[in-house]
Short mmCIF file of C-alpha atoms and ligand atoms in Angstrom, two decimals:
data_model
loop_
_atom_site.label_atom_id
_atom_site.label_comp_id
_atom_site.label_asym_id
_atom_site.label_seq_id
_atom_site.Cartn_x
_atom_site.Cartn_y
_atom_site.Cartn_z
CA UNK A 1 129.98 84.25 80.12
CA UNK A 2 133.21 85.14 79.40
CA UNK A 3 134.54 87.78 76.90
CA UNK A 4 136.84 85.46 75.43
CA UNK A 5 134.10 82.66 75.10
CA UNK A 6 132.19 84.78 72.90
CA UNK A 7 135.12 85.09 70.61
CA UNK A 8 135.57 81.58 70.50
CA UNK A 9 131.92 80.74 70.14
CA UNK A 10 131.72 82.95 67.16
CA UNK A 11 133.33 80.69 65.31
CA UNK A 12 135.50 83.66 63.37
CA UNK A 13 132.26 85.93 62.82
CA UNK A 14 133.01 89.26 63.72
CA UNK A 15 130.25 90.35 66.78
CA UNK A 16 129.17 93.66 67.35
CA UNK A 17 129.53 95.04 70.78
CA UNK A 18 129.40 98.68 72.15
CA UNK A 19 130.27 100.36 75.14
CA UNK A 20 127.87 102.99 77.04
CA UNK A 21 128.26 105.90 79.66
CA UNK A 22 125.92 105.60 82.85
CA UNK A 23 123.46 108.24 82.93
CA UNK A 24 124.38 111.56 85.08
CA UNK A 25 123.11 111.39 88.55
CA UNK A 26 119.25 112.13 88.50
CA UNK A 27 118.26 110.07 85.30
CA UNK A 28 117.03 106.30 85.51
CA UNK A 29 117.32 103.37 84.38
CA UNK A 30 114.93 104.00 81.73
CA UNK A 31 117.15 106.52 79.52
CA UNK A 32 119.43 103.77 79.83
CA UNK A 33 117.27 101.94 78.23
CA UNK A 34 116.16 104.11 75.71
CA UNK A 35 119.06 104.59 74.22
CA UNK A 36 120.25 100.58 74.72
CA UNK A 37 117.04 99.11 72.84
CA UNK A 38 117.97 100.19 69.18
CA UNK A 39 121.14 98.20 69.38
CA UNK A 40 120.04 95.17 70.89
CA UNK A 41 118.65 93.57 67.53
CA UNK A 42 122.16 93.12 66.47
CA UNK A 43 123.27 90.88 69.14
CA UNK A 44 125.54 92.15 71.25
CA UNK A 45 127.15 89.33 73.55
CA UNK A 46 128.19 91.59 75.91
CA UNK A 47 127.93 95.17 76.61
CA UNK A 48 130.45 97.81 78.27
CA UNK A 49 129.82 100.28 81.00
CA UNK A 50 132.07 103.17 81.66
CA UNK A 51 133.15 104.05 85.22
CA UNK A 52 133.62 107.43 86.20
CA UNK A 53 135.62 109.42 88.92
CA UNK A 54 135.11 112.33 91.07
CA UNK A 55 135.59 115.48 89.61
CA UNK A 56 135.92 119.10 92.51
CA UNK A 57 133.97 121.70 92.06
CA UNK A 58 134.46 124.97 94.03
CA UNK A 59 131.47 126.59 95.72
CA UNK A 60 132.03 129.93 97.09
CA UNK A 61 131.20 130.32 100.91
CA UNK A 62 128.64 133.37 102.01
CA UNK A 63 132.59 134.77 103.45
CA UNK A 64 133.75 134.94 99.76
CA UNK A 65 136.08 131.72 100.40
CA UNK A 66 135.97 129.16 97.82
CA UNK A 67 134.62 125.12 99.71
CA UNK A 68 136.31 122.43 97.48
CA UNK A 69 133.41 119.59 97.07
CA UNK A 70 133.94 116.20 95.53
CA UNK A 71 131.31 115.46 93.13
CA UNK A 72 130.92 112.23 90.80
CA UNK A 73 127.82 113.00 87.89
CA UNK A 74 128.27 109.74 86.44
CA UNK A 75 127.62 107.07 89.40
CA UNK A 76 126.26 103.58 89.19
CA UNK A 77 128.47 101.52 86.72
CA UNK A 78 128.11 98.24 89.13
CA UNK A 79 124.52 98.36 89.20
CA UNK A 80 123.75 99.12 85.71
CA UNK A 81 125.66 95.86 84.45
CA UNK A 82 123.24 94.05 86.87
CA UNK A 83 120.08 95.78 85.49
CA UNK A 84 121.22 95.05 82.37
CA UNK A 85 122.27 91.66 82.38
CA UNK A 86 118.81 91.21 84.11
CA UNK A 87 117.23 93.30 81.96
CA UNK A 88 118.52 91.90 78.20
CA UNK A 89 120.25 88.60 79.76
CA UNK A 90 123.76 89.61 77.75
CA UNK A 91 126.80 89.90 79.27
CA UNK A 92 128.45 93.30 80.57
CA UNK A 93 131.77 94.43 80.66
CA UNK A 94 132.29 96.83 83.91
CA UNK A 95 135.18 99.21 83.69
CA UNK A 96 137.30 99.09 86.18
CA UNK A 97 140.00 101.80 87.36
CA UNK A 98 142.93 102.37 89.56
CA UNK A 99 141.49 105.86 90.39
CA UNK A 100 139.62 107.18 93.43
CA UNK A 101 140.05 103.59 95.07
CA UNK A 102 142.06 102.35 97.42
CA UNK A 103 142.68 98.42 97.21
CA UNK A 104 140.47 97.41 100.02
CA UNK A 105 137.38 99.11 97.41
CA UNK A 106 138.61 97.41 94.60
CA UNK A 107 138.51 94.08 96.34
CA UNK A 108 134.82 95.38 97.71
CA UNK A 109 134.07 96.04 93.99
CA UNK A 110 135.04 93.08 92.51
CA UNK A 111 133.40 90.85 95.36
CA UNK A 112 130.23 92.81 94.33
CA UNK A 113 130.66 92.09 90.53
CA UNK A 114 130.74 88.62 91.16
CA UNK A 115 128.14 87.75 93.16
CA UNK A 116 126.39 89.88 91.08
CA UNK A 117 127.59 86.90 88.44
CA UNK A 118 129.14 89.33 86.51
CA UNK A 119 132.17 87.80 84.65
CA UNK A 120 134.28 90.31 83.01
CA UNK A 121 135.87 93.48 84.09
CA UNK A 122 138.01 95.91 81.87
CA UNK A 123 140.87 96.86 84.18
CA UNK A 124 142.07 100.69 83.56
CA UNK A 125 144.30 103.01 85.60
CA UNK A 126 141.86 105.75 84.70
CA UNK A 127 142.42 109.42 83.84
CA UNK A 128 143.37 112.17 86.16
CA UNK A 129 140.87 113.85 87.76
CA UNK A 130 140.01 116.96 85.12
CA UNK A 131 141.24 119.49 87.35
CA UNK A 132 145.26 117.99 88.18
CA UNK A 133 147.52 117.84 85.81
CA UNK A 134 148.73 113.94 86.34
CA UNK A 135 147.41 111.31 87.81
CA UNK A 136 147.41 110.70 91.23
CA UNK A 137 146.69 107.43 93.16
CA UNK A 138 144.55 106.92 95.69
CA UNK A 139 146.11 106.74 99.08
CA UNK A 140 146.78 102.54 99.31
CA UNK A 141 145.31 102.68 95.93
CA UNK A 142 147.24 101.48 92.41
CA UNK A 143 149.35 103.39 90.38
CA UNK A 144 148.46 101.58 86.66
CA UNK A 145 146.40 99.15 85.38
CA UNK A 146 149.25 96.46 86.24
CA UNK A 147 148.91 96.37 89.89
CA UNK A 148 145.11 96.38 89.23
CA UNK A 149 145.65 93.25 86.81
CA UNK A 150 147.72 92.05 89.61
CA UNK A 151 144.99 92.27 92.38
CA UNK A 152 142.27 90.83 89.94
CA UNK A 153 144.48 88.22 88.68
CA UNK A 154 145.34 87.27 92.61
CA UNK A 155 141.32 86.77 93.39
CA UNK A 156 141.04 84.67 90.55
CA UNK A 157 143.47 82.28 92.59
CA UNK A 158 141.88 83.07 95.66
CA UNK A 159 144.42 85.19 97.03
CA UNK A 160 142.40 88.23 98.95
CA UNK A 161 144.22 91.24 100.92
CA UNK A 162 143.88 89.75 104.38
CA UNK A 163 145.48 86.62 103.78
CA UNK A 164 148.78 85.24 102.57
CA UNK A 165 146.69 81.80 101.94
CA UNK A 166 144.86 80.96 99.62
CA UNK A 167 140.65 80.83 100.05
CA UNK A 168 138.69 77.99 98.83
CA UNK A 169 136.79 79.88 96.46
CA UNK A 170 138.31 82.55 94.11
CA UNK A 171 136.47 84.84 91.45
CA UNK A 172 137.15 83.95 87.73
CA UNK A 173 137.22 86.99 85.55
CA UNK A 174 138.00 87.58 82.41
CA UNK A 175 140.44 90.63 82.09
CA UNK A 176 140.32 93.29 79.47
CA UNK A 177 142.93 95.76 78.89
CA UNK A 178 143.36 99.34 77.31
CA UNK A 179 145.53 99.36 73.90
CA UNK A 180 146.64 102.67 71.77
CA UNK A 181 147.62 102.24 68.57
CA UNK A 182 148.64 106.02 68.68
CA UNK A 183 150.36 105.63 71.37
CA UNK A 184 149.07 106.41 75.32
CA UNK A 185 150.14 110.02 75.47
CA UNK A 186 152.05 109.56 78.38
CA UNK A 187 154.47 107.24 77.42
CA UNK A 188 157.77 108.42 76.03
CA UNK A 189 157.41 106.22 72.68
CA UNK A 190 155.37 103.38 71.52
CA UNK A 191 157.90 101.02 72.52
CA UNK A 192 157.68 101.92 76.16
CA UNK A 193 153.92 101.65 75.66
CA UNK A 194 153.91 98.14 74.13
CA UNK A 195 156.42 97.14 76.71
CA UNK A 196 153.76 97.97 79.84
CA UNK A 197 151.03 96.37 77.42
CA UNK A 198 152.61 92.96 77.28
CA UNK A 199 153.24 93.21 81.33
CA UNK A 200 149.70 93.76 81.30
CA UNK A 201 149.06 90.61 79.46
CA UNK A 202 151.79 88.54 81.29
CA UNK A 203 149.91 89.71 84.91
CA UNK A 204 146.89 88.01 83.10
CA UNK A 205 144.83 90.21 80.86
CA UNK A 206 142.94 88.14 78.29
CA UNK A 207 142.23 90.63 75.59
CA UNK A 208 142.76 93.91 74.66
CA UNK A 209 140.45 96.92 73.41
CA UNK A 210 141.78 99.77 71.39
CA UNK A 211 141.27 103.27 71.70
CA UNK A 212 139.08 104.94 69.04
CA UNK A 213 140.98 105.68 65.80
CA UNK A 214 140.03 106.56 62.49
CA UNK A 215 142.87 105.19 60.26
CA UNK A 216 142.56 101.22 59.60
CA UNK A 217 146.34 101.81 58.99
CA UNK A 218 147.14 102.69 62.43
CA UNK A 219 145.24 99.38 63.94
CA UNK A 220 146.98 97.37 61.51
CA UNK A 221 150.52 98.74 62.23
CA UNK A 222 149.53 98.35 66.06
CA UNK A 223 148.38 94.55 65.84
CA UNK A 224 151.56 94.04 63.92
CA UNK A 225 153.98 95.25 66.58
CA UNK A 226 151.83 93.87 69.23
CA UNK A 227 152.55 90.25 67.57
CA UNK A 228 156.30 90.98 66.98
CA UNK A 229 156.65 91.76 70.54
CA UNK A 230 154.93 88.72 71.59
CA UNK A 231 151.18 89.98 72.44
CA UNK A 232 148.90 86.87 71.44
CA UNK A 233 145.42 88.21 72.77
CA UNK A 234 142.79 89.38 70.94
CA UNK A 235 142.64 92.96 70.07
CA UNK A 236 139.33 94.39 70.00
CA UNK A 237 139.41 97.76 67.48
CA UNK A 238 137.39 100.72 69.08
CA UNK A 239 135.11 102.62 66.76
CA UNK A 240 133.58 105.80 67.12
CA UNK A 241 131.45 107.38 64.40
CA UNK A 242 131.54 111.43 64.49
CA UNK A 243 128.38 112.77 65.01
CA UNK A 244 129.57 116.73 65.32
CA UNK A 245 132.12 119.30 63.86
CA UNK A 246 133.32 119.59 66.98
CA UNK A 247 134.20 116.48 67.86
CA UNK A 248 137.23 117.66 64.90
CA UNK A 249 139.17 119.23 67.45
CA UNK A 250 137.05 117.89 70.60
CA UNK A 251 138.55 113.89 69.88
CA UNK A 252 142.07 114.90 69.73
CA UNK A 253 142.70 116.61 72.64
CA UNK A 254 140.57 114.32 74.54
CA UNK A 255 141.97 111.07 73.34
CA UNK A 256 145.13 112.24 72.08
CA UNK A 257 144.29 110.53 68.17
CA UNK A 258 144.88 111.84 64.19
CA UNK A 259 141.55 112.55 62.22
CA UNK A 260 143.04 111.79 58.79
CA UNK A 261 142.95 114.66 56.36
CA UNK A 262 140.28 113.36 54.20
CA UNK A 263 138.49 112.23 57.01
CA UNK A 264 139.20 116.06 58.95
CA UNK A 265 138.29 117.70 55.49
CA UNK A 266 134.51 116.07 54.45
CA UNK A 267 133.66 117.32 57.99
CA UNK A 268 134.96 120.87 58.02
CA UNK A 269 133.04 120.92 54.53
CA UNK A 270 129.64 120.19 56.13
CA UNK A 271 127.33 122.37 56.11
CA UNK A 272 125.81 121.54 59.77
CA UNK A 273 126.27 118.68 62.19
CA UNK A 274 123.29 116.47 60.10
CA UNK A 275 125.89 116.50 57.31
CA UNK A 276 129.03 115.81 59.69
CA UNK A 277 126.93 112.56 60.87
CA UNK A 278 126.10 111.71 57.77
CA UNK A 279 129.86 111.78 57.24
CA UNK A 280 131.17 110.19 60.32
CA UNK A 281 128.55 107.34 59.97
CA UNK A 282 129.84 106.53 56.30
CA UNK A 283 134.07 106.90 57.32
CA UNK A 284 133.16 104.41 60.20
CA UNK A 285 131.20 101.56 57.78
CA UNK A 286 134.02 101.34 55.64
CA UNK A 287 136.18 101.33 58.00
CA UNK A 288 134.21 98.35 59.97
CA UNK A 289 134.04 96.54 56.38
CA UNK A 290 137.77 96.84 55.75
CA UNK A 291 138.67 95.37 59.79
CA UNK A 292 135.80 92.54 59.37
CA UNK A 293 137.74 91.61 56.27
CA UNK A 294 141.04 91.45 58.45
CA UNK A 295 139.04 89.28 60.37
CA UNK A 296 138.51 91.36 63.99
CA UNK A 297 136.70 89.27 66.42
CA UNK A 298 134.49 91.61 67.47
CA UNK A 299 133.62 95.61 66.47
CA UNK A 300 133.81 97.72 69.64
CA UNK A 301 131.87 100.93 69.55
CA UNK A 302 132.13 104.01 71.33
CA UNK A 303 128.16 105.28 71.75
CA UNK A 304 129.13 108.06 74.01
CA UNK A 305 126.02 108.35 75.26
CA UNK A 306 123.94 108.31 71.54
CA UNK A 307 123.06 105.33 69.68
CA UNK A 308 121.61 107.14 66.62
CA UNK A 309 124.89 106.81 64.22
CA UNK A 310 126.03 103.64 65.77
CA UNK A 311 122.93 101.47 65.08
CA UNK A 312 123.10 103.57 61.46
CA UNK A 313 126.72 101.88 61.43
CA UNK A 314 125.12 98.66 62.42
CA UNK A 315 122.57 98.46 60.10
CA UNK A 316 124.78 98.11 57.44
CA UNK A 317 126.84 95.51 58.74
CA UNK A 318 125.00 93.06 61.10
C1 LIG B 402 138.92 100.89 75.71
C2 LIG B 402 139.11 101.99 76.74
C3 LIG B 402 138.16 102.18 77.74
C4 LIG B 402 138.33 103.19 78.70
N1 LIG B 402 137.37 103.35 79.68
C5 LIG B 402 137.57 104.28 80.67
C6 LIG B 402 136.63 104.41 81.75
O1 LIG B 402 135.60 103.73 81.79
N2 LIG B 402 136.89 105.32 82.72
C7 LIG B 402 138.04 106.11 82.68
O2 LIG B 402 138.23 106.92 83.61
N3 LIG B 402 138.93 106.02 81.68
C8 LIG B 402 138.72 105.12 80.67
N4 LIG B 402 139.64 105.00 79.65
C9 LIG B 402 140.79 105.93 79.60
C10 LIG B 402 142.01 105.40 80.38
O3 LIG B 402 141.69 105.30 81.75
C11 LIG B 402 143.15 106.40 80.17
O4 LIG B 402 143.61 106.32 78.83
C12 LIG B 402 144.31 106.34 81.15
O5 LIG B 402 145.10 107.52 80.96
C13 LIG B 402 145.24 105.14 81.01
O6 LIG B 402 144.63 103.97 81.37
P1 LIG B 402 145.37 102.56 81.12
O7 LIG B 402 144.58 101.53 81.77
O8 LIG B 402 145.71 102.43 79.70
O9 LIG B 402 146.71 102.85 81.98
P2 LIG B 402 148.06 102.05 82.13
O10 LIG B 402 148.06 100.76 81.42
O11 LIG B 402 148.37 102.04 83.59
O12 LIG B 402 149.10 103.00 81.37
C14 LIG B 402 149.25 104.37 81.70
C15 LIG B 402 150.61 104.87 81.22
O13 LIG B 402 151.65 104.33 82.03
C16 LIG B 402 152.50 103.44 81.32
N5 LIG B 402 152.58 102.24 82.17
C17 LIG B 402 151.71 101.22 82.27
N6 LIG B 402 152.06 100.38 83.27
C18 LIG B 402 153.17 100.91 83.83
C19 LIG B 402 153.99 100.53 84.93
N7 LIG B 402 153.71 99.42 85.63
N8 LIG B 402 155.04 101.31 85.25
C20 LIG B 402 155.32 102.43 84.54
N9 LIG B 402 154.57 102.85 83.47
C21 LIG B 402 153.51 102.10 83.14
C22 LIG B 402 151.82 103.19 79.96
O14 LIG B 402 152.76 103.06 78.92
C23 LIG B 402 150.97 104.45 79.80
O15 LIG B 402 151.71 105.51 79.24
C24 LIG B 402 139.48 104.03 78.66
C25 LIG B 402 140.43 103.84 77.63
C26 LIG B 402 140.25 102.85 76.67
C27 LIG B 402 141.27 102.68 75.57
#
């Protein structure tokens, strides 16, 4: 079922929905699991699953020379939303990105995903890979998350690469979308940024998902100029409850956010990282009390791979 369904089967209660990493290469199915199970008791309609691209590595050669080898540690995002819709029979929400693929893969992907009756896909231009400085397209590959949107949005109609007609039978996803309400730290001002968000939506996105922040303020603000500009979708805040003191200065420079001072302060006065959870689980409740009172569809959180302070966050709310 669709994303947007669940919304509008919910009948304006706010669901709770996470998102989770695929295991590194070596692992199974079963750590999946493992750290899936304490969640499921609060219903998620649908869960997310992260994709992730290559990333070199340099190996040096018996001849002192360094071999550049392409490696990916996080593999499998297509078939762990099929084990786990088969698994817990709830929807998943594959990410999808511009990154590492040329167009003739996407289309391969996205044929996959749907027989696989998967009906969802978050479409994302993806990061760069960690050792370039910008992002790079894939040779016949997209450039953002529009032309991506684009390609999705044309196999909904039935419009594949290889033909100018249309086929009988087209996919139907629904299409998520990435939203900052700090702004993607690429583009020159939020503006700009809102701009490429509502071409996202025009191209056929049907709802958008925020990036993690930890200021109600700054999701409010965003949903605000979102609706001034014209943005109807739903817009999905992402939560992520700290679980470390590093994750202080680790958070911003990954996803380019503000840890407000009280917020930055309770944590830096923690003894060890028990205490910082303790913290970070408490900051993100009342922050998922005040949204549910705006009236968010849905709760996104970020598990990054643990579900201890999430289902913590859950238990107090679902
Ligand atoms: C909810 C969420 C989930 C994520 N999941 C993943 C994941 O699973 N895997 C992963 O690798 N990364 C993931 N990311 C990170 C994301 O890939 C990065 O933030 C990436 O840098 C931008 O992706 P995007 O889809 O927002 O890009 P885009 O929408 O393409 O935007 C990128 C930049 O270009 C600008 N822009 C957009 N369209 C155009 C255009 N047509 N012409 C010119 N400028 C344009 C935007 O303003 C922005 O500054 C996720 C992010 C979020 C918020």
């Amino acid at each position: 079922m669709k994303v947007t369904d669940h919304f509008k089967n919910a009948n304006g209660k706010t669901l709770f929905t996470f998102e989770i990493l695929p295991p590194l290469k070596g692992e199974n199915m079963k750590t999946l699991f493992n750290h899936i199970d304490p969640l499921m008791e609060f219903k998620p309609p649908f869960i997310d699953v992260t994709y992730h691209r290559e990333e070199y590595v340099y190996k040096q050669r018996e001849n002192g020379l360094l071999e550049k080898r392409t490696t990916r540690k996080r593999p499998g995002t297509v078939g762990i939303c099929a084990a786990i819709q088969n698994h817990y029979r709830v929807d998943t929400v594959p990410h999808l990105i511009c990154g590492g693929f040329n167009k003739e893969e996407t289309e391969n992907a996205l044929i996959d995903l749907h027989f696989l009756g998967i009906d969802n896909v978050l479409a994302l231009r993806g990061d760069c890979v960690k050792s370039e400085q910008r992002f790079v397209p894939e040779p016949g590959g997209h450039n953002y998350a529009t032309e991506l949107i684009e390609q999705v949005a044309n196999m909904n109609n039935g419009v594949y690469l290889d033909d100018e007609q249309a086929y009988h039978n087209g996919t139907d996803f629904c299409i998520g979308v990435a939203g900052y309400p700090e702004k993607h730290f690429e583009a020159p001002n939020m503006k700009s940024d809102l701009r490429w968000l509502k071409k996202k939506i025009e191209l056929g996105a049907d709802y958008i998902v925020t990036q993690m922040f930890f200021d109600n303020q700054k999701y409010f603000d965003f949903v605000n100029r979102c609706r001034e500009e014209g943005i109807t979708v739903p817009i999905i805040p992402g939560l992520k409850p700290m679980t470390t003191k590093t994750q202080l200065t680790l958070l911003p420079s990954l996803f380019h956010i503000e840890i407000p001072c009280a917020l930055a302060e309770a944590i830096e006065d923690c003894p060890d990282n028990k205490a910082a959870a303790q913290v970070g689980v408490e900051w993100a409740i009342q922050q998922s009390k005040e949204l549910m009172e705006f009236g968010v569809p849905c709760l996104h959180y970020y598990s990054m791979g643990k579900s201890d302070s999430v289902r913590k966050v859950a238990e107090a709310l679902f």
